[in-house]
Coordinates of C-alpha atoms in Angstrom, one line a residue:
M1 CA -46.2 -10.0 -56.0
Q2 CA -46.5 -6.9 -53.8
K3 CA -47.9 -9.0 -51.0
D4 CA -45.0 -11.4 -51.2
M5 CA -42.6 -8.5 -51.0
G6 CA -44.4 -7.2 -47.9
E7 CA -44.3 -10.6 -46.3
V8 CA -40.6 -10.8 -46.9
S9 CA -40.1 -7.3 -45.5
G10 CA -42.1 -8.2 -42.4
E11 CA -40.1 -11.4 -42.0
D12 CA -36.9 -9.3 -42.1
D13 CA -38.2 -6.9 -39.5
L14 CA -38.4 -9.8 -37.0
Y15 CA -34.6 -10.2 -36.9
T16 CA -31.7 -7.9 -36.1
K17 CA -29.7 -6.7 -39.1
D18 CA -26.3 -6.3 -37.4
G19 CA -25.4 -10.0 -37.6
T20 CA -26.2 -10.9 -34.0
V21 CA -27.4 -14.3 -33.0
D22 CA -29.2 -15.8 -30.0
Y23 CA -27.9 -18.4 -27.6
R24 CA -28.7 -21.2 -30.1
N25 CA -26.7 -19.5 -32.8
N26 CA -29.8 -18.6 -34.8
P27 CA -30.5 -15.0 -36.1
A28 CA -31.6 -12.9 -33.0
K29 CA -35.3 -12.1 -32.9
K30 CA -35.9 -8.4 -32.0
A31 CA -38.9 -9.0 -29.8
E32 CA -37.4 -11.8 -27.8
T33 CA -33.8 -10.7 -27.3
G34 CA -31.6 -7.7 -26.5
T35 CA -32.5 -4.1 -25.7
W36 CA -33.1 -3.0 -22.1
K37 CA -34.6 -6.3 -21.0
A38 CA -31.1 -8.0 -21.4
C39 CA -29.1 -5.1 -20.0
P40 CA -29.8 -5.5 -16.2
F41 CA -27.9 -8.8 -16.2
I42 CA -24.9 -7.1 -17.9
L43 CA -25.0 -3.9 -15.9
G44 CA -25.2 -6.0 -12.7
N45 CA -22.1 -7.9 -13.7
E46 CA -20.1 -4.7 -14.1
C47 CA -21.5 -3.1 -10.9
C48 CA -20.5 -6.2 -8.9
E49 CA -17.1 -6.5 -10.5
R50 CA -16.3 -2.8 -9.8
L51 CA -17.6 -3.1 -6.3
A52 CA -15.2 -6.0 -5.7
Y53 CA -12.3 -4.2 -7.4
Y54 CA -12.7 -0.9 -5.6
G55 CA -13.4 -2.8 -2.4
M56 CA -9.9 -4.2 -2.6
S57 CA -7.9 -1.5 -4.3
T58 CA -9.1 1.4 -2.1
N59 CA -7.7 -0.1 1.1
L60 CA -5.2 -2.7 -0.3
V61 CA -2.1 -0.6 0.6
L62 CA -3.2 -0.7 4.3
Y63 CA -3.7 -4.5 4.1
F64 CA -0.2 -4.9 2.7
K65 CA 1.2 -2.7 5.5
K66 CA -0.8 -4.0 8.5
R67 CA -1.1 -7.7 7.6
L68 CA 1.9 -8.4 5.4
N69 CA 4.2 -6.0 7.2
Q70 CA 5.4 -4.3 4.1
H71 CA 7.0 -0.9 4.1
S72 CA 5.0 2.0 2.7
A73 CA 7.1 2.2 -0.5
T74 CA 6.9 -1.5 -1.1
A75 CA 3.2 -1.7 -0.4
S76 CA 2.5 1.3 -2.7
K77 CA 4.6 -0.2 -5.5
N78 CA 2.8 -3.6 -5.1
V79 CA -0.6 -1.9 -5.3
S80 CA 0.5 0.1 -8.4
N81 CA 1.8 -3.0 -10.1
W82 CA -1.4 -4.9 -9.4
S83 CA -3.6 -2.0 -10.5
G84 CA -1.6 -1.6 -13.7
T85 CA -1.9 -5.3 -14.4
C86 CA -5.7 -5.0 -14.1
Y87 CA -5.7 -2.5 -16.9
I88 CA -3.3 -4.5 -19.1
T89 CA -4.9 -7.9 -18.9
P90 CA -8.0 -6.6 -20.8
L91 CA -5.9 -6.9 -24.0
I92 CA -5.7 -10.7 -23.4
G93 CA -9.5 -11.0 -22.7
A94 CA -10.4 -8.8 -25.6
F95 CA -8.3 -10.8 -28.1
L96 CA -9.8 -14.1 -27.0
A97 CA -13.3 -12.6 -27.2
D98 CA -12.9 -11.2 -30.7
A99 CA -10.9 -14.1 -32.1
Y100 CA -12.3 -17.2 -30.6
L101 CA -14.7 -17.2 -27.6
G102 CA -17.1 -14.4 -28.2
R103 CA -18.0 -11.8 -25.5
Y104 CA -20.6 -14.0 -23.8
W105 CA -18.3 -16.9 -23.0
T106 CA -15.3 -14.6 -22.3
I107 CA -17.4 -12.8 -19.6
A108 CA -18.7 -16.0 -18.2
C109 CA -15.3 -17.8 -18.0
F110 CA -13.4 -14.9 -16.6
S111 CA -16.1 -14.1 -14.1
I112 CA -15.6 -17.6 -12.7
I113 CA -11.9 -17.0 -12.5
Y114 CA -12.6 -13.7 -10.7
V115 CA -14.8 -15.6 -8.1
I116 CA -12.1 -18.2 -7.6
G117 CA -9.5 -15.4 -7.0
M118 CA -11.9 -13.5 -4.6
T119 CA -12.6 -16.8 -2.7
L120 CA -8.9 -17.5 -2.3
L121 CA -8.2 -13.9 -1.2
T122 CA -11.0 -14.3 1.4
L123 CA -9.5 -17.6 2.7
S124 CA -6.0 -16.0 2.8
A125 CA -7.4 -13.3 5.1
S126 CA -9.5 -15.4 7.4
V127 CA -8.4 -19.1 7.6
P128 CA -5.8 -20.0 10.3
G129 CA -2.6 -21.0 8.6
L130 CA -3.3 -18.9 5.6
K131 CA -4.1 -15.7 7.6
P132 CA -1.0 -13.6 8.1
S133 CA 0.2 -13.1 11.7
S134 CA 2.5 -10.5 13.1
D135 CA 5.3 -12.2 11.2
P136 CA 3.8 -13.4 7.9
K137 CA 5.3 -16.5 6.2
E138 CA 6.3 -16.5 2.6
V139 CA 3.6 -19.0 1.7
Q140 CA 0.9 -16.7 3.2
T141 CA 2.2 -13.7 1.2
A142 CA 2.4 -16.0 -1.9
V143 CA -1.3 -17.1 -1.5
C144 CA -2.4 -13.5 -1.2
F145 CA -0.6 -12.5 -4.4
V146 CA -1.8 -15.6 -6.4
A147 CA -5.3 -14.6 -5.4
L148 CA -4.9 -11.0 -6.4
Y149 CA -3.4 -11.8 -9.8
L150 CA -6.2 -14.4 -10.5
I151 CA -8.5 -11.4 -9.9
A152 CA -6.5 -9.3 -12.3
L153 CA -6.8 -12.0 -14.9
G154 CA -10.6 -12.2 -14.3
T155 CA -10.8 -8.5 -14.7
G156 CA -9.0 -8.8 -18.0
G157 CA -11.8 -10.9 -19.4
I158 CA -14.7 -8.9 -18.0
K159 CA -13.7 -5.2 -18.3
P160 CA -13.2 -5.0 -22.1
C161 CA -16.2 -7.1 -23.0
V162 CA -19.0 -5.9 -20.7
S163 CA -19.5 -2.5 -22.2
S164 CA -19.3 -3.9 -25.8
Y165 CA -21.6 -6.8 -24.9
G166 CA -24.2 -4.4 -23.5
A167 CA -24.0 -2.3 -26.6
D168 CA -24.4 -5.4 -28.8
Q169 CA -28.0 -5.7 -27.4
F170 CA -29.0 -2.7 -29.5
D171 CA -29.2 -3.1 -33.3
D172 CA -27.0 -0.6 -35.2
A173 CA -29.3 -0.9 -38.2
D174 CA -32.4 0.2 -36.1
E175 CA -32.5 3.9 -35.5
V176 CA -34.7 3.6 -32.4
E177 CA -32.4 1.0 -30.8
K178 CA -29.3 3.0 -31.8
K179 CA -30.5 6.0 -29.8
H180 CA -30.9 3.7 -26.8
K181 CA -27.3 2.5 -27.2
S182 CA -26.0 5.9 -26.4
S183 CA -28.0 5.9 -23.2
F184 CA -26.7 2.5 -22.3
F185 CA -23.1 3.8 -22.1
N186 CA -24.3 6.5 -19.7
W187 CA -26.0 4.0 -17.4
F188 CA -23.1 1.6 -17.7
Y189 CA -20.8 4.2 -16.2
F190 CA -23.5 5.0 -13.7
S191 CA -23.5 1.3 -12.5
I192 CA -19.6 1.4 -12.2
N193 CA -19.9 4.3 -9.8
I194 CA -22.7 2.7 -7.8
G195 CA -20.3 -0.2 -7.2
A196 CA -17.4 2.3 -6.4
L197 CA -19.7 4.2 -4.0
I198 CA -20.6 1.1 -2.0
A199 CA -17.0 -0.1 -2.0
S200 CA -15.4 3.2 -0.8
S201 CA -18.0 3.7 1.9
V202 CA -19.5 0.4 3.2
L203 CA -16.7 -2.1 2.3
V204 CA -13.9 0.1 3.6
W205 CA -15.7 0.6 6.9
I206 CA -16.3 -3.2 7.2
Q207 CA -12.6 -3.9 6.5
D208 CA -11.5 -1.3 9.2
N209 CA -14.1 -2.3 11.8
M210 CA -15.1 -5.9 11.2
G211 CA -12.0 -7.4 9.7
W212 CA -10.5 -8.2 6.3
G213 CA -12.2 -11.6 6.1
W214 CA -15.6 -9.9 6.0
G215 CA -14.3 -7.1 3.8
F216 CA -13.1 -9.5 1.1
G217 CA -15.8 -12.1 1.7
I218 CA -18.8 -9.9 1.0
P219 CA -17.7 -8.9 -2.5
A220 CA -16.7 -12.6 -3.2
V221 CA -20.3 -13.7 -2.4
T222 CA -21.6 -10.8 -4.4
M223 CA -19.6 -11.8 -7.5
A224 CA -20.7 -15.5 -7.1
I225 CA -24.4 -14.4 -7.0
D226 CA -23.7 -12.2 -10.0
V227 CA -22.3 -15.1 -12.1
V228 CA -25.5 -17.1 -11.5
S229 CA -27.5 -14.0 -12.4
F230 CA -25.5 -13.5 -15.6
F231 CA -26.1 -17.0 -16.7
S232 CA -29.8 -16.7 -16.0
G233 CA -30.1 -14.0 -18.7
T234 CA -28.6 -16.2 -21.4
R235 CA -31.9 -16.6 -23.4
L236 CA -32.2 -12.8 -23.7
Y237 CA -28.7 -12.0 -25.0
R238 CA -27.7 -11.1 -28.6
N239 CA -24.3 -12.3 -29.5
Q240 CA -21.8 -11.3 -32.1
K241 CA -19.9 -14.2 -33.6
P242 CA -16.1 -14.1 -33.1
G243 CA -14.3 -13.2 -36.3
G244 CA -11.0 -14.9 -35.9
S245 CA -7.6 -13.4 -35.0
P246 CA -7.8 -9.6 -35.6
L247 CA -4.0 -9.3 -35.3
T248 CA -3.6 -11.8 -38.2
R249 CA -5.9 -9.8 -40.4
I250 CA -4.0 -6.6 -39.6
C251 CA -0.7 -8.2 -40.5
Q252 CA -2.1 -9.6 -43.7
V253 CA -3.1 -6.1 -44.9
V254 CA 0.4 -4.7 -44.0
V255 CA 2.2 -7.5 -45.7
A256 CA 0.0 -7.4 -48.8
S257 CA 0.5 -3.6 -49.1
F258 CA 4.3 -3.8 -49.0
R259 CA 4.3 -6.8 -51.4
K260 CA 2.4 -4.5 -53.9
F261 CA 4.5 -1.4 -53.1
K262 CA 4.9 -0.6 -56.8
V263 CA 1.3 -1.2 -57.8
D264 CA -0.8 1.8 -58.4
V265 CA -4.2 2.2 -56.7
P266 CA -7.0 2.6 -59.3
G267 CA -9.2 5.7 -59.1
D268 CA -12.4 3.6 -59.3
K269 CA -12.9 2.0 -55.9
T270 CA -15.3 -0.6 -57.4
S271 CA -12.2 -2.3 -59.0
L272 CA -10.8 -3.0 -55.5
Y273 CA -11.3 -6.6 -54.2
E274 CA -14.3 -7.4 -52.2
T275 CA -16.5 -10.5 -51.8
T276 CA -19.6 -10.6 -53.9
D277 CA -21.6 -12.0 -51.0
A278 CA -23.9 -9.7 -49.1
E279 CA -22.0 -10.6 -45.9
S280 CA -18.4 -9.8 -45.2
A281 CA -15.7 -12.5 -45.5
I282 CA -14.9 -11.7 -41.8
T283 CA -17.3 -13.6 -39.5
G284 CA -19.4 -11.3 -37.3
S285 CA -18.5 -8.2 -39.3
R286 CA -20.5 -6.1 -41.7
K287 CA -18.8 -4.9 -44.9
L288 CA -17.2 -1.5 -44.6
D289 CA -17.3 1.2 -47.3
H290 CA -14.1 2.4 -48.8
T291 CA -12.5 5.6 -47.5
K292 CA -10.0 7.9 -49.3
D293 CA -7.4 8.4 -46.6
L294 CA -4.4 6.2 -45.9
R295 CA -4.4 5.1 -49.5
F296 CA -1.2 3.2 -49.2
F297 CA -3.0 0.3 -47.6
D298 CA -5.5 0.2 -50.5
K299 CA -2.7 -1.6 -52.4
A300 CA -3.6 -4.7 -50.4
A301 CA -7.0 -4.8 -52.2
V302 CA -5.7 -4.1 -55.7
Q303 CA -6.3 -7.2 -57.9
T304 CA -3.5 -8.4 -60.1
E305 CA -3.4 -11.4 -62.5
S306 CA -1.1 -13.4 -60.2
D307 CA -3.7 -13.1 -57.4
H308 CA -6.2 -15.3 -59.2
M309 CA -3.8 -17.7 -61.1
K310 CA -3.9 -20.6 -58.5
G311 CA -7.6 -20.5 -57.9
N312 CA -7.5 -20.0 -54.1
I313 CA -6.8 -16.4 -53.0
D314 CA -3.7 -15.9 -50.8
Q315 CA -4.9 -13.5 -48.1
W316 CA -1.2 -12.5 -47.5
R317 CA -1.3 -11.0 -51.1
L318 CA -4.9 -9.9 -51.6
C319 CA -7.3 -8.6 -48.9
T320 CA -10.8 -7.4 -49.1
V321 CA -11.8 -3.7 -48.8
T322 CA -13.4 -4.4 -45.5
Q323 CA -10.2 -6.0 -44.1
V324 CA -8.2 -2.9 -45.3
E325 CA -10.8 -0.6 -43.7
E326 CA -10.4 -2.5 -40.4
L327 CA -6.8 -1.5 -40.3
K328 CA -7.6 2.1 -41.3
A329 CA -10.2 2.3 -38.5
I330 CA -7.6 1.2 -35.9
I331 CA -5.0 3.7 -37.2
R332 CA -7.5 6.5 -37.0
L333 CA -8.4 5.6 -33.4
L334 CA -4.7 5.8 -32.2
P335 CA -4.3 9.6 -32.2
I336 CA -7.7 10.0 -30.3
W337 CA -6.5 7.2 -27.9
A338 CA -3.2 9.0 -27.3
T339 CA -5.0 12.2 -26.2
G340 CA -6.8 10.2 -23.5
I341 CA -3.4 9.6 -21.7
I342 CA -3.1 13.2 -20.4
F343 CA -6.7 13.1 -19.2
S344 CA -6.0 9.8 -17.3
A345 CA -2.9 11.4 -15.7
V346 CA -5.2 14.3 -14.5
Y347 CA -7.7 11.7 -13.3
S348 CA -5.0 9.8 -11.4
Q349 CA -4.3 12.8 -9.1
M350 CA -7.4 11.8 -7.1
S351 CA -5.5 8.8 -5.6
T352 CA -2.2 10.6 -5.3
M353 CA -1.8 14.4 -5.1
F354 CA -5.3 15.2 -4.0
V355 CA -4.9 12.8 -1.1
L356 CA -1.6 14.4 0.0
Q357 CA -3.1 17.8 -0.3
G358 CA -6.1 16.8 1.8
A359 CA -3.9 15.2 4.4
S360 CA -2.3 18.6 5.0
M361 CA -5.6 20.2 5.7
D362 CA -8.1 20.0 8.6
T363 CA -9.9 16.7 8.3
H364 CA -12.5 17.2 11.0
V365 CA -16.2 17.2 10.0
G366 CA -17.6 20.5 11.3
N367 CA -16.9 21.0 15.0
S368 CA -17.1 17.3 15.8
S369 CA -14.2 15.1 16.8
F370 CA -14.9 12.8 13.7
M371 CA -12.1 13.0 11.2
I372 CA -12.6 12.0 7.5
P373 CA -9.8 10.0 5.8
P374 CA -8.3 12.2 3.0
A375 CA -8.8 9.4 0.5
S376 CA -12.5 9.2 1.3
L377 CA -13.1 12.6 -0.4
S378 CA -13.1 10.6 -3.7
I379 CA -16.7 9.8 -2.8
F380 CA -17.5 13.3 -4.1
D381 CA -16.1 12.3 -7.5
T382 CA -18.4 9.3 -7.4
L383 CA -21.4 11.4 -6.3
S384 CA -20.6 13.9 -9.1
V385 CA -20.8 11.1 -11.7
I386 CA -24.0 9.8 -10.2
F387 CA -25.4 13.3 -10.4
W388 CA -24.2 14.2 -13.9
V389 CA -25.2 10.9 -15.7
P390 CA -29.0 11.4 -15.4
I391 CA -28.6 15.1 -16.0
Y392 CA -26.7 14.4 -19.2
D393 CA -29.0 11.7 -20.4
Q394 CA -32.3 13.4 -19.5
L395 CA -31.5 17.1 -19.9
I396 CA -28.3 17.9 -21.8
V397 CA -29.0 15.4 -24.7
P398 CA -32.6 16.6 -25.5
I399 CA -31.5 20.3 -25.3
S400 CA -28.4 19.9 -27.4
R401 CA -30.3 17.6 -29.9
K402 CA -32.5 20.6 -30.7
I403 CA -29.5 22.9 -31.2
T404 CA -27.2 20.5 -33.2
G405 CA -29.8 18.3 -34.8
H406 CA -27.6 15.2 -34.0
K407 CA -29.6 12.2 -32.7
N408 CA -27.3 12.0 -29.6
G409 CA -27.2 15.7 -29.0
L410 CA -23.4 15.9 -29.1
T411 CA -21.2 13.7 -31.3
Q412 CA -18.9 11.4 -29.5
L413 CA -15.9 13.6 -30.4
Q414 CA -17.7 16.7 -29.1
R415 CA -18.5 14.9 -25.9
M416 CA -15.0 13.8 -25.2
G417 CA -13.6 17.3 -26.1
T418 CA -16.0 18.8 -23.6
G419 CA -14.6 16.6 -20.8
L420 CA -11.0 17.5 -21.7
F421 CA -12.0 21.1 -21.5
I422 CA -13.6 20.7 -18.0
S423 CA -10.6 18.7 -16.7
I424 CA -8.5 21.9 -17.2
F425 CA -10.6 23.7 -14.6
A426 CA -10.3 20.7 -12.2
M427 CA -6.5 21.2 -12.2
V428 CA -6.9 25.1 -12.0
S429 CA -9.3 24.7 -9.1
A430 CA -6.8 22.4 -7.2
A431 CA -4.0 24.8 -7.9
I432 CA -5.9 27.8 -6.7
L433 CA -6.8 26.0 -3.5
E434 CA -3.2 25.1 -2.9
L435 CA -2.1 28.6 -3.6
F436 CA -4.5 30.0 -0.9
R437 CA -3.4 27.2 1.5
L438 CA 0.3 28.1 1.1
K439 CA -0.5 31.8 1.6
Y440 CA -2.4 30.9 4.8
V441 CA 0.7 28.9 5.9
K442 CA 3.0 31.9 5.2
R443 CA 0.7 34.4 6.9
H444 CA 0.4 32.5 10.2
N445 CA 3.8 30.8 10.0
Y446 CA 2.2 27.3 10.1
Y447 CA 5.1 25.6 8.3
E448 CA 5.6 22.9 10.9
L449 CA 1.9 22.1 11.3
E450 CA 1.0 18.7 9.9
Q451 CA -2.6 19.9 9.2
V452 CA -3.3 23.5 8.4
P453 CA -6.6 24.8 9.9
M454 CA -8.4 24.9 6.5
S455 CA -11.2 22.5 6.0
I456 CA -10.5 19.6 3.7
F457 CA -14.0 20.1 2.2
W458 CA -12.5 23.0 0.2
Q459 CA -11.3 20.2 -2.1
V460 CA -14.9 19.2 -3.1
P461 CA -15.0 21.5 -6.2
Q462 CA -11.9 19.8 -7.8
Y463 CA -13.4 16.3 -7.1
F464 CA -16.7 17.4 -8.5
L465 CA -15.2 18.8 -11.6
I466 CA -13.2 15.6 -12.2
G467 CA -16.5 13.7 -11.9
C468 CA -18.2 16.0 -14.4
A469 CA -15.2 15.6 -16.9
E470 CA -15.5 11.8 -16.5
V471 CA -19.1 11.8 -17.6
F472 CA -18.1 13.5 -20.8
T473 CA -14.7 12.0 -21.6
F474 CA -14.7 8.5 -20.2
I475 CA -18.3 7.6 -21.2
G476 CA -17.8 9.3 -24.6
Q477 CA -14.6 7.3 -25.0
L478 CA -16.4 4.0 -24.2
E479 CA -19.1 4.8 -26.8
F480 CA -16.6 6.1 -29.4
F481 CA -14.2 3.1 -29.2
Y482 CA -17.2 0.7 -29.5
D483 CA -18.9 2.5 -32.3
Q484 CA -15.8 3.3 -34.4
A485 CA -14.2 -0.1 -33.9
P486 CA -14.6 -2.7 -36.7
D487 CA -17.4 -5.1 -35.7
A488 CA -15.0 -8.0 -35.2
M489 CA -12.5 -5.9 -33.1
R490 CA -14.8 -4.2 -30.6
S491 CA -13.6 -5.9 -27.5
L492 CA -9.9 -5.3 -28.5
C493 CA -10.6 -1.6 -29.1
S494 CA -12.4 -1.3 -25.7
A495 CA -9.3 -2.9 -24.1
L496 CA -7.2 -0.4 -26.0
S497 CA -9.1 2.5 -24.5
L498 CA -8.6 1.1 -21.0
T499 CA -4.9 1.1 -21.4
T500 CA -5.0 4.9 -21.3
V501 CA -5.7 4.6 -17.6
A502 CA -2.6 2.5 -17.0
L503 CA -0.5 4.8 -19.2
G504 CA -1.9 7.9 -17.5
N505 CA -0.8 6.6 -14.1
Y506 CA 2.7 5.9 -15.5
L507 CA 2.8 9.4 -17.0
S508 CA 1.9 11.0 -13.7
S509 CA 4.7 9.0 -12.0
L510 CA 7.2 10.1 -14.7
L511 CA 6.2 13.7 -14.3
V512 CA 6.6 13.6 -10.5
T513 CA 10.1 12.0 -11.0
I514 CA 11.2 14.7 -13.6
V515 CA 9.7 17.6 -11.5
M516 CA 11.5 16.4 -8.3
N517 CA 14.8 15.8 -10.1
I518 CA 14.7 19.4 -11.5
T519 CA 13.3 21.3 -8.5
T520 CA 15.3 19.7 -5.7
K521 CA 18.7 20.8 -7.1
N522 CA 21.0 22.9 -4.9
G523 CA 19.3 21.6 -1.7
K524 CA 15.9 23.1 -2.5
P525 CA 12.8 21.2 -1.1
G526 CA 11.3 20.9 -4.6
W527 CA 7.6 21.2 -5.6
I528 CA 6.4 18.1 -3.7
P529 CA 8.4 17.6 -0.5
D530 CA 7.3 15.4 2.4
N531 CA 6.1 18.6 4.1
L532 CA 3.9 20.3 1.5
N533 CA 4.0 23.5 3.4
Y534 CA 7.6 24.1 2.1
G535 CA 6.7 23.0 -1.5
H536 CA 4.7 24.2 -4.5
L537 CA 2.1 21.5 -5.3
D538 CA 0.2 24.3 -7.0
Y539 CA 2.9 24.5 -9.6
F540 CA 2.5 20.8 -10.4
Y541 CA -1.2 21.3 -10.8
Y542 CA -0.6 24.2 -13.1
L543 CA 1.8 22.0 -15.1
L544 CA -1.0 19.5 -15.6
A545 CA -3.4 22.2 -16.5
V546 CA -0.9 23.5 -19.2
L547 CA -0.4 20.0 -20.5
S548 CA -4.2 19.6 -20.6
V549 CA -4.6 22.8 -22.7
L550 CA -2.0 21.6 -25.2
N551 CA -3.6 18.2 -25.2
L552 CA -7.0 19.8 -25.9
G553 CA -5.5 21.8 -28.8
A554 CA -4.0 18.6 -30.3
Y555 CA -7.3 16.8 -29.8
L556 CA -9.3 19.5 -31.7
M557 CA -7.0 19.2 -34.7
I558 CA -7.2 15.4 -34.6
A559 CA -11.0 15.4 -34.2
K560 CA -11.3 17.8 -37.2
W561 CA -9.2 15.3 -39.3
Y562 CA -11.0 12.2 -38.1
T563 CA -13.1 10.2 -40.6
Y564 CA -16.0 8.2 -39.0
K565 CA -16.3 4.5 -39.9
R566 CA -19.1 3.8 -42.4
P567 CA -20.6 0.3 -43.0
V568 CA -21.7 -0.4 -46.5
G569 CA -25.2 1.0 -47.1
T570 CA -25.0 3.7 -44.4
P571 CA -26.1 7.1 -45.7
R572 CA -23.3 9.6 -46.2

């Protein structure tokens, strides 16, 4: 009998225990699928997609101005609208992945759409007739925008799924693999920044010196090769089954809770409704243990006589504990999600105020005649991320693990909080530099100088601090939203975390509008005039620093209240 049990146990160890399947829809074998052997294909997909995205977005405003003859304000608005769309469409891709297609087919299909968009954009920039001339035709502009919004749609299917799909390759029920999952998120973000580094250096140079056809064509070819590469790893992937519409399940819990508004929730959680099967009723999801907070929604799982009278259970009247806990998990995530908006507003300064500040400084490299474009200093943010990711993974984690005893060194919430703390110093650093720049202007009466004789490289510390904060907050956010999301909603929650980037940009624009409306009264130049020498950009940075301090305080209270998701059978 003992031998038989041992054989069964050994048979169980051959397969993953988190519900993943292989490409044939059979239970995934540990030795043949997943882990680091599957990750290069997934990391390569994200690296190539980010290379293509940043290769376009970094210089797109100049393409609109020089090729499509758009005014600066119009070009800037069109770039902002397109960039914002790229961070909203992930909600569409995530819904399709979680509900119907699964992450593999969502990435595959939307990558093909991305390649089609890149190909059309390349043709619009190089083929006679489609290529804009000195007076571009409406059809030429239309083809360009159709291509760009096809790319935005393609991004929507790739961006929310790739990080989750990579994490799917590590079994949550295996402690060894679970440790590697945390490292995966570090190297995932590292691959993003490798793509961004190549784009902001090599591709931008190619666009400026060899033409837009080459500048758009190279990332198009790269993405096409990547699609082939992604398909070639099919046999190695572990796949989570799509669990049906997550929005429908959420609505069912809300409706069932209000229908049973007057029903009391029993003190014994075992009397709440749950399937007797080992597996959850939701495809691709493990059962979740009951939690004590947000008890109102437990009413949806309270069983009454009328629930069983007709034989078949009406899911709009009675929901499982796991389904209720899905909704609770999403509600718990929202306050943490909200604190990411201020951080994203701080991060967005790299492409706005940091560039304006740099443009008012000496852009020469040393004593040479070579001048560095102010926007190119963002390369120090990328280099900072590339520097800090291996430091965090190989040095900070082992040291903090010995101190805290936590398997990942820092918990996900501690990691994100550390990044929020560092971002305060990034804004203070930028404010102090601007304060010294303005004092220098006043001392030497340089008010009418377009570029004050202070090296632009004094900005490096603020870029470097932003990069360091990214490694803690953005990577921690990726891991947190994956790990704490219900199994069948992981793509949707990853997409939700990405929306903080779009909302952070919108918040930054709103703050600028409010600040200028208030500070330009009575004929004053305001904090951010066209000539920054007459303004107080340092005050704007201090405002963001104060908001970041308040945001950190709110975050600490929310993090203290937060209850981590717990699958059934997980030790307390």
